[in-house]
CSV table of C-alpha atoms in Angstrom, one decimal:
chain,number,residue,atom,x,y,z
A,73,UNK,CA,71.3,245.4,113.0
A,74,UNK,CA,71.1,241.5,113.1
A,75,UNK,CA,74.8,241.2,114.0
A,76,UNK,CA,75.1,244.4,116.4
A,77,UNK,CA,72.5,242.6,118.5
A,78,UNK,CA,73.6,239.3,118.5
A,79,UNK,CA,77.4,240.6,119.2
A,80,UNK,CA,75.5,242.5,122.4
A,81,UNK,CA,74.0,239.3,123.4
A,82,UNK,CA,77.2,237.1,123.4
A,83,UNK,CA,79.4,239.8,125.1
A,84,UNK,CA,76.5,240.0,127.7
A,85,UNK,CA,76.6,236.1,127.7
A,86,UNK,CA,80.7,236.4,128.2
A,87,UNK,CA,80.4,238.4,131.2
A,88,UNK,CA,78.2,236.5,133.1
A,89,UNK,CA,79.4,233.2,132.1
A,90,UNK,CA,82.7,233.9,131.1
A,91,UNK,CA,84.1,230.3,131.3
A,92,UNK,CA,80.6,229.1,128.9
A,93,UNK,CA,81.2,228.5,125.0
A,94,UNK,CA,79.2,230.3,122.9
A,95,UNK,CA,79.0,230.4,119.2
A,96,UNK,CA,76.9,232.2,116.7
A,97,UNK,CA,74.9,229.7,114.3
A,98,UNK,CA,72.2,229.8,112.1
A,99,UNK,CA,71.9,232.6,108.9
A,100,UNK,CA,73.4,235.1,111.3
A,101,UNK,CA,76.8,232.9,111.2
A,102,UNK,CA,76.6,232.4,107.3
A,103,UNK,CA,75.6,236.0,106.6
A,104,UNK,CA,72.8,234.8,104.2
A,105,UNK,CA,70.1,236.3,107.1
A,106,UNK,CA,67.1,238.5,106.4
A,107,UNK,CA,65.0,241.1,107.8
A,108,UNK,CA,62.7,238.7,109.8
A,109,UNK,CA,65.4,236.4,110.3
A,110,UNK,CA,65.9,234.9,114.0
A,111,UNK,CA,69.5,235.1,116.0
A,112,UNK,CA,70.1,231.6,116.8
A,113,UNK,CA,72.9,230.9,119.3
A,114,UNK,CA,75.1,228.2,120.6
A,115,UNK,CA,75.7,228.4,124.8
A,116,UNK,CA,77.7,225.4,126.1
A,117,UNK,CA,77.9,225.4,129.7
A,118,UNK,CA,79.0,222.2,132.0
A,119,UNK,CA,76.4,222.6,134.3
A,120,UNK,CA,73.8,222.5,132.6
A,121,UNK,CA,73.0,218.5,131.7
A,122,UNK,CA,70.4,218.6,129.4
A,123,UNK,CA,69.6,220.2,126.1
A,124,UNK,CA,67.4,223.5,125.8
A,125,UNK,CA,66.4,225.9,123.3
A,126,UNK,CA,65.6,229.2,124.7
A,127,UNK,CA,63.5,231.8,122.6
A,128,UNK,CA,62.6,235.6,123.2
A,129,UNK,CA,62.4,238.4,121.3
A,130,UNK,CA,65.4,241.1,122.4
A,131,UNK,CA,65.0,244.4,120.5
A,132,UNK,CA,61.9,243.5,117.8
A,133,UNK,CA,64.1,240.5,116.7
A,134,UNK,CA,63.8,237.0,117.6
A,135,UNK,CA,66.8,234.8,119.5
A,136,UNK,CA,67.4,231.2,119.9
A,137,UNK,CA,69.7,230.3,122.3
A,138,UNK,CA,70.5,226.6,121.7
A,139,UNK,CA,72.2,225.3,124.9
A,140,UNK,CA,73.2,221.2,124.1
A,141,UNK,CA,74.4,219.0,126.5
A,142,UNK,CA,78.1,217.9,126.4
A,143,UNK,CA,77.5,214.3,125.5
A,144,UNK,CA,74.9,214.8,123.3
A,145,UNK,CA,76.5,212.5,120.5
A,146,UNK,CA,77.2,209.8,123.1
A,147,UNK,CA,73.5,209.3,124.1
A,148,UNK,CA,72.3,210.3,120.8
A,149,UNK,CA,74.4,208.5,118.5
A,150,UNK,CA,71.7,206.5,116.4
A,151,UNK,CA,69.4,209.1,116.2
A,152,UNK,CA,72.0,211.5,114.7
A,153,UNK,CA,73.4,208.4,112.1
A,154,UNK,CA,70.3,208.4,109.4
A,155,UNK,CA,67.9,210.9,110.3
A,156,UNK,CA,68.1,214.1,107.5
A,157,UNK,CA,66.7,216.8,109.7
A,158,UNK,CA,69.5,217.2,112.4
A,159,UNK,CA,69.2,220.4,114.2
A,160,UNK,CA,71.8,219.9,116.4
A,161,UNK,CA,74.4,218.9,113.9
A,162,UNK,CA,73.2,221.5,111.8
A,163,UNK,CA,73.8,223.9,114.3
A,164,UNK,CA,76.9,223.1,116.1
A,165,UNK,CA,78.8,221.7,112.7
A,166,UNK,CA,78.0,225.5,111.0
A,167,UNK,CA,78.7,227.8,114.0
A,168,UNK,CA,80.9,230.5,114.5
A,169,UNK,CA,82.8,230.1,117.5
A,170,UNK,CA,83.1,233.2,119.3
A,171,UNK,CA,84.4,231.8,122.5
A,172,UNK,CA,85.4,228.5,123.7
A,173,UNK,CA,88.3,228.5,126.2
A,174,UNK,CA,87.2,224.5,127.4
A,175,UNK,CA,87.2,223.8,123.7
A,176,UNK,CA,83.5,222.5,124.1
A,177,UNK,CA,82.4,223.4,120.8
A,178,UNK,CA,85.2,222.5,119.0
A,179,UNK,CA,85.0,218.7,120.4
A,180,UNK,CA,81.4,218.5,119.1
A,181,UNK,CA,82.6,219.9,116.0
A,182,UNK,CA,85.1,217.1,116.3
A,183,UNK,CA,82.4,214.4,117.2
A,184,UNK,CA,80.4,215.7,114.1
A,185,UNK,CA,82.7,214.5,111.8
A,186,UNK,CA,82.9,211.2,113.6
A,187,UNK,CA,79.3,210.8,112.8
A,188,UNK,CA,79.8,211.4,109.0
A,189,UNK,CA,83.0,209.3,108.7
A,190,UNK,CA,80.2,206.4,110.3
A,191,UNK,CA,77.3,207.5,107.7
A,192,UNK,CA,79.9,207.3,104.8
A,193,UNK,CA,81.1,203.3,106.1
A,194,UNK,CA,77.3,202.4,107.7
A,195,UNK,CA,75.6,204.1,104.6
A,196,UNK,CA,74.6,200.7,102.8
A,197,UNK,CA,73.0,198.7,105.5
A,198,UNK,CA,71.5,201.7,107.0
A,199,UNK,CA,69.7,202.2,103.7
A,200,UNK,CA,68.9,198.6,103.6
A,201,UNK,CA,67.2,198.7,107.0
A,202,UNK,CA,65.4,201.5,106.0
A,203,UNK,CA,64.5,200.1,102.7
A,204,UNK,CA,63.3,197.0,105.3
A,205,UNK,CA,61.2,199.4,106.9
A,206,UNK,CA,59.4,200.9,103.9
A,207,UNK,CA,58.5,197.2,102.8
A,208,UNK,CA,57.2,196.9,106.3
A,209,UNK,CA,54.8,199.7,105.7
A,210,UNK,CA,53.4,198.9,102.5
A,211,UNK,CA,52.9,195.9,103.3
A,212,UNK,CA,50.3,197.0,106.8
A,213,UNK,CA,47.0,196.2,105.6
A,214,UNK,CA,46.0,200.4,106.2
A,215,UNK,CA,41.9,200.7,105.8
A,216,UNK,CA,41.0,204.1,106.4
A,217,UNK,CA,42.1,207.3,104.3
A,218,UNK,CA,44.2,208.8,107.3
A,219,UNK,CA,45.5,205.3,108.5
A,220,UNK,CA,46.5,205.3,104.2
A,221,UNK,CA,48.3,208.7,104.8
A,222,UNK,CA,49.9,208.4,108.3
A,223,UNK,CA,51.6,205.5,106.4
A,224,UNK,CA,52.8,206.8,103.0
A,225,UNK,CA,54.1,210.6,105.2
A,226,UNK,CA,56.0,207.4,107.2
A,227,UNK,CA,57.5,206.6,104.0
A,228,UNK,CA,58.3,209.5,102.5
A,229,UNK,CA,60.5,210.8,105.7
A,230,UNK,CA,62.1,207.7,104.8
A,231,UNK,CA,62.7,208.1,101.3
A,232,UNK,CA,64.0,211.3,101.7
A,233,UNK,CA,66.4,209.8,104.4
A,234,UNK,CA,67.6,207.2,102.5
A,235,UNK,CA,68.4,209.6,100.0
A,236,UNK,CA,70.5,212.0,101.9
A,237,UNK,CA,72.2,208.9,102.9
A,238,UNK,CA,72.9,207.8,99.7
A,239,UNK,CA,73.6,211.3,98.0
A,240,UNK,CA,74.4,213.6,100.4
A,241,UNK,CA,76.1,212.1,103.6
A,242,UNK,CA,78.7,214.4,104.3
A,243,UNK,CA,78.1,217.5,105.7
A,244,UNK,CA,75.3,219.3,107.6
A,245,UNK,CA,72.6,220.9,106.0
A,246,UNK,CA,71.6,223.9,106.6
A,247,UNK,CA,68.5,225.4,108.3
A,248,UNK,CA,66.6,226.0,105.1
A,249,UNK,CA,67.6,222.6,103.8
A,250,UNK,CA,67.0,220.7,106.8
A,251,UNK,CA,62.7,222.4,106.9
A,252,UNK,CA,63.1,222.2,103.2
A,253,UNK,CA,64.9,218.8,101.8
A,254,UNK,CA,63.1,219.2,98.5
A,255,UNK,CA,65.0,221.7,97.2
A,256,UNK,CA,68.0,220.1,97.7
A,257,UNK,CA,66.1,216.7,96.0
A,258,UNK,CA,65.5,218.8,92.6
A,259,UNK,CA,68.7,220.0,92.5
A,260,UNK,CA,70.4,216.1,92.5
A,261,UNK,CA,67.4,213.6,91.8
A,262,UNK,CA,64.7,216.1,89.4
A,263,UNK,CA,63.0,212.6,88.3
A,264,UNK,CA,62.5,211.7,91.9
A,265,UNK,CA,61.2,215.4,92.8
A,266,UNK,CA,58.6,215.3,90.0
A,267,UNK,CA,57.5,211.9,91.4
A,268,UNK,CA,57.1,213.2,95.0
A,269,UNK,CA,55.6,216.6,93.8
A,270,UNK,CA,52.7,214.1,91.7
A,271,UNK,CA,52.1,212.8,95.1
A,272,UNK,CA,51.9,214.9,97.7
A,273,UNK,CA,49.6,216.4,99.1
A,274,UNK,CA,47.8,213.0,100.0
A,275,UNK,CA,45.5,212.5,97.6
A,276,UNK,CA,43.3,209.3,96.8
A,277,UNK,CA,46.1,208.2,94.6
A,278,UNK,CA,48.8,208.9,96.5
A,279,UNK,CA,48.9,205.2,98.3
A,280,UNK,CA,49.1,203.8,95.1
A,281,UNK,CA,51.4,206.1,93.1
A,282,UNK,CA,54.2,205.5,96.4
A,283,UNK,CA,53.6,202.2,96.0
A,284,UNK,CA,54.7,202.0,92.1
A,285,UNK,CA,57.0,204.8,92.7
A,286,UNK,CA,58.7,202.4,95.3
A,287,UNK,CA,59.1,199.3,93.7
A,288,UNK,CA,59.3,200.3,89.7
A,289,UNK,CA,62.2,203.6,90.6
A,290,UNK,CA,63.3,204.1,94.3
A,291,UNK,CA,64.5,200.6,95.5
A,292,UNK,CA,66.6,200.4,91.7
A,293,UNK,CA,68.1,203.9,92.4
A,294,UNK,CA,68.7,203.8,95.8
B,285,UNK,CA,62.1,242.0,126.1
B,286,UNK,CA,64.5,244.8,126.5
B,287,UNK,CA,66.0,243.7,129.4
B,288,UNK,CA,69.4,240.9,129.0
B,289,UNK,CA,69.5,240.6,132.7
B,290,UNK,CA,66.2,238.2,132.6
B,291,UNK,CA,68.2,235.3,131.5
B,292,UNK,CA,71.0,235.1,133.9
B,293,UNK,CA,68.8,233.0,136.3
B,294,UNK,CA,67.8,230.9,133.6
B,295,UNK,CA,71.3,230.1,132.5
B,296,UNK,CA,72.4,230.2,135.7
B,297,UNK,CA,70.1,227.6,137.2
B,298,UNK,CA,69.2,224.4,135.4
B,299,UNK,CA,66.0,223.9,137.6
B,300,UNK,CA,64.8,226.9,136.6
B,301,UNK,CA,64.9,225.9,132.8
B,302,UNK,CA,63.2,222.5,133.7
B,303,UNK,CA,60.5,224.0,135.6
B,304,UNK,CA,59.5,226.6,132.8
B,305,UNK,CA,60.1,224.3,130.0
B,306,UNK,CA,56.5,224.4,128.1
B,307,UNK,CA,55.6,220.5,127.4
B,308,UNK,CA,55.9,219.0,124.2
B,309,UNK,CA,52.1,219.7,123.5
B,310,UNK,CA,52.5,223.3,123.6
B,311,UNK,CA,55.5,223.1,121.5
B,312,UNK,CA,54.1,221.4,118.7
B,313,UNK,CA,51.4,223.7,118.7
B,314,UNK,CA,53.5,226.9,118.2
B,315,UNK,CA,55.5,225.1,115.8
B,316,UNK,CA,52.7,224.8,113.7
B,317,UNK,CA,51.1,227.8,113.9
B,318,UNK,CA,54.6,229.1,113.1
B,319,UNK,CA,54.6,227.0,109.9
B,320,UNK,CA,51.7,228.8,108.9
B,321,UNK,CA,53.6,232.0,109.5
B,322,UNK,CA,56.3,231.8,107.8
B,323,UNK,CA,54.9,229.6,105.0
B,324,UNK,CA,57.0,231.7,102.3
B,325,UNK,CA,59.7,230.2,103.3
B,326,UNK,CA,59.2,226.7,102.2
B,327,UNK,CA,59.0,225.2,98.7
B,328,UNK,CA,55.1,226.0,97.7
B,329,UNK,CA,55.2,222.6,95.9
B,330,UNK,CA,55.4,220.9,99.4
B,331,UNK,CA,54.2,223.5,102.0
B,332,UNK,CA,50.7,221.5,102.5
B,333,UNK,CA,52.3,218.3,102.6
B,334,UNK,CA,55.2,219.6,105.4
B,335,UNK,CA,51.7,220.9,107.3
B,336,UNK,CA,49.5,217.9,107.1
B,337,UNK,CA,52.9,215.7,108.2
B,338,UNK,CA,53.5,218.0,111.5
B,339,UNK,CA,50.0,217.7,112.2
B,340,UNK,CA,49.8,214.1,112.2
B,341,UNK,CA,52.6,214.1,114.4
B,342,UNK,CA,50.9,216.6,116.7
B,343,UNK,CA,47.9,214.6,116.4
B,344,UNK,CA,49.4,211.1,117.3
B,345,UNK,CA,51.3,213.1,120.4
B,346,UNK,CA,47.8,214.0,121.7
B,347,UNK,CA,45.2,211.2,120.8
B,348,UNK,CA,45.6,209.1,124.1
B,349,UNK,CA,45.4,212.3,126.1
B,350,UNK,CA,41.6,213.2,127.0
B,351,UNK,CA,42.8,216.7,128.0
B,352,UNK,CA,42.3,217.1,124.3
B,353,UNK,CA,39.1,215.5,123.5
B,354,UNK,CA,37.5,218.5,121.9
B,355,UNK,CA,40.2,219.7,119.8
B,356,UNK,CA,41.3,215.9,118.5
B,357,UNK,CA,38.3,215.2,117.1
B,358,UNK,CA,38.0,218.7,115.1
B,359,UNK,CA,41.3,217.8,113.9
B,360,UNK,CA,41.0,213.8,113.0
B,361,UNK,CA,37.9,215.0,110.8
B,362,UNK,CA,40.2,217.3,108.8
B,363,UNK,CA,43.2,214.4,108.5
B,364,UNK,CA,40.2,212.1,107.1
B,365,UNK,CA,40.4,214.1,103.7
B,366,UNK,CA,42.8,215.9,101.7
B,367,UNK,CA,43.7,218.7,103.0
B,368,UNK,CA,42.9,222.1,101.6
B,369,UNK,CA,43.5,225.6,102.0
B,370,UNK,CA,40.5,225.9,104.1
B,371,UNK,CA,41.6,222.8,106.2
B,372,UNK,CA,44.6,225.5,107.3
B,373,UNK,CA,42.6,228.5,107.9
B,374,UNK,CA,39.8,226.3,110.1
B,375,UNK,CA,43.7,224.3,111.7
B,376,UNK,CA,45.2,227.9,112.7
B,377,UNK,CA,41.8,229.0,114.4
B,378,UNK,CA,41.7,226.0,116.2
B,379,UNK,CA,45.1,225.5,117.6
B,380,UNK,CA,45.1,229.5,118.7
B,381,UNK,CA,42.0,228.5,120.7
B,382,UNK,CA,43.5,225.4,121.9
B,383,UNK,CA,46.8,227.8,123.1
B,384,UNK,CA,44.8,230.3,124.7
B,385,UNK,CA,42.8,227.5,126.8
B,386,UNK,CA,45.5,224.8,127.5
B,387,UNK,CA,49.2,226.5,127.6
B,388,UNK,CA,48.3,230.2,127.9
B,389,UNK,CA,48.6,233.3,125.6
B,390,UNK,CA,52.1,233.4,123.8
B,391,UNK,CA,52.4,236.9,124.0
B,392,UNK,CA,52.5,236.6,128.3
B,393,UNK,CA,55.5,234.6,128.1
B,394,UNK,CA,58.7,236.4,128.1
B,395,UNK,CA,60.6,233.3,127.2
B,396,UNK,CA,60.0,230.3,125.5
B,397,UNK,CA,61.8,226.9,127.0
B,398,UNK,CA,61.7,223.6,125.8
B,399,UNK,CA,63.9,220.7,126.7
B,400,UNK,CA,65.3,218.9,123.7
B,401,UNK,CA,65.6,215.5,122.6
């Protein structure tokens, strides 16, 4: 059903915009989709200048239509260098291209793996910067419980961006990677996914569990 | 929707994806609410910690913004403890209030636009 409808929506797509590129992405693409999974697809069109996501339902099932702007890694580029959850890497790097006479998708594919070939050579001072950063935090003189947790959520996002840094640069992650980085964590760092699992939710000891967790295991590993 | 032909203006017309592009507000709200949906999906060991993250987010987004006195406050006095399973419940019945009142009923829209980064 999934791929009848999303084949009905790209042909539909082709005919109006027959000179757009569009891809399909998402679990659709890989074939590892559910019942209640959405359609997510790629539409590439040089007139439009900015990125969108589109969503409706079409038939009981939900779509995404992801439309990125052309130069998205040009004005982007730092963002898309460290940070884990990626969506439009994810998306663009894992697509099925269904049409693409400009070859639009295929130069972002292209672009993608410019940005890994820079988070393979930047990967060390990156992760010292964002080491820097963690330091920083721990070292804010926090006061109240949420002021305690805004902070140690800061420094978890960053642990767990350090570590795709460090052990999984290459490559996009998937969707249920990207909402769910802790599975990929236990399957190549178990000690540090015990740790994190001790910790989280916020608890009263979580401030000073990250803390020791910081200093006595992540900075030596990582 | 049963009908394709509602998109072609869309596509076809970048103002008209600006001008129905729901704000950033409104999209962190359904984002949540939709975390709460599909909360089989995630890891059980982290699920409360990848809720209470988004709504900090949501909550720094809309702290400076007085449009959302009421519903900041209800949600600061949640963050100021750890959270809970009734923290969620009491969460998803305020920010389906705070849809209805501010950004509209979900089900009206047909589509759903927001600009990215």
């Amino acid at each position: 059903m999934h791929t009848e409808i999303a084949s009905e929506i790209i042909e539909y797509l082709h005919q109006k915009f027959p000179h757009s590129s569009i891809a399909l992405a998402g679990s659709v693409a890989n074939g590892t989709y559910k019942k209640n999974s959405d359609i997510d697809l790629l539409f590439i069109n040089e007139h439009i200048n900015n990125s969108y996501s589109i969503s409706f339902n079409y038939k009981d099932i939900p779509i995404s239509i992801f439309s990125f702007q052309k130069g998205i890694f040009h004005t982007h580029n730092y963002t898309f260098l460290y940070n884990y959850h990626n969506m439009p890497i994810a998306y663009i790097y894992n697509a099925k291209i269904i049409y693409d006479s400009e070859k639009i998708i295929f130069d972002l594919k292209n672009k993608i793996e410019e940005v890994f070939e820079k988070r393979e050579i930047l990967k060390s001072p990156f992760i010292s910067e964002l080491k820097e950063n963690i330091e920083n935090l721990l070292s804010l003189n926090t006061q109240t419980y949420y002021e305690k947790k805004k902070v140690v959520y800061r420094i978890i996002n960053t642990m767990i961006s350090i570590f795709f840094l460090k052990r999984h640069n290459r490559g996009a992650l998937v969707k249920t990677e990207a909402h769910d980085p802790f599975s990929v964590i236990k399957n190549k760092d178990f000690e540090l996914y015990n740790i994190l699992k001790e910790c989280l939710p916020f608890h009263d000891r979580t401030y000073q569990m990250i803390k020791e967790v910081y200093y006595n295991y992540f900075s030596l590993n990582y | 929707m049963e009908n394709l032909s509602h998109l072609d203006l869309l596509l076809l017309n970048e103002n008209q994806l600006k001008k129905k592009s729901i704000s950033k507000e409104n999209f962190s709200v359904l984002n949540l609410l939709k975390l709460i949906d599909d909360r089989e999906s995630f890891n059980s060991d982290f699920f409360m910690y990848h809720f209470e993250s988004t709504l900090i987010a949501f909550y720094e987004r809309i702290k400076d913004n007085t449009r959302f006195n009421l519903y900041k406050e209800i949600i600061k006095k949640h963050l100021e403890f750890q959270i809970s399973e009734k923290t969620i419940e009491d969460i998803k019945k305020e920010l389906i209030k705070l849809l209805e009142q501010e950004f509209g009923s979900k089900d009206s829209q047909d589509f759903i636009i927001k600009k990215l980064i």
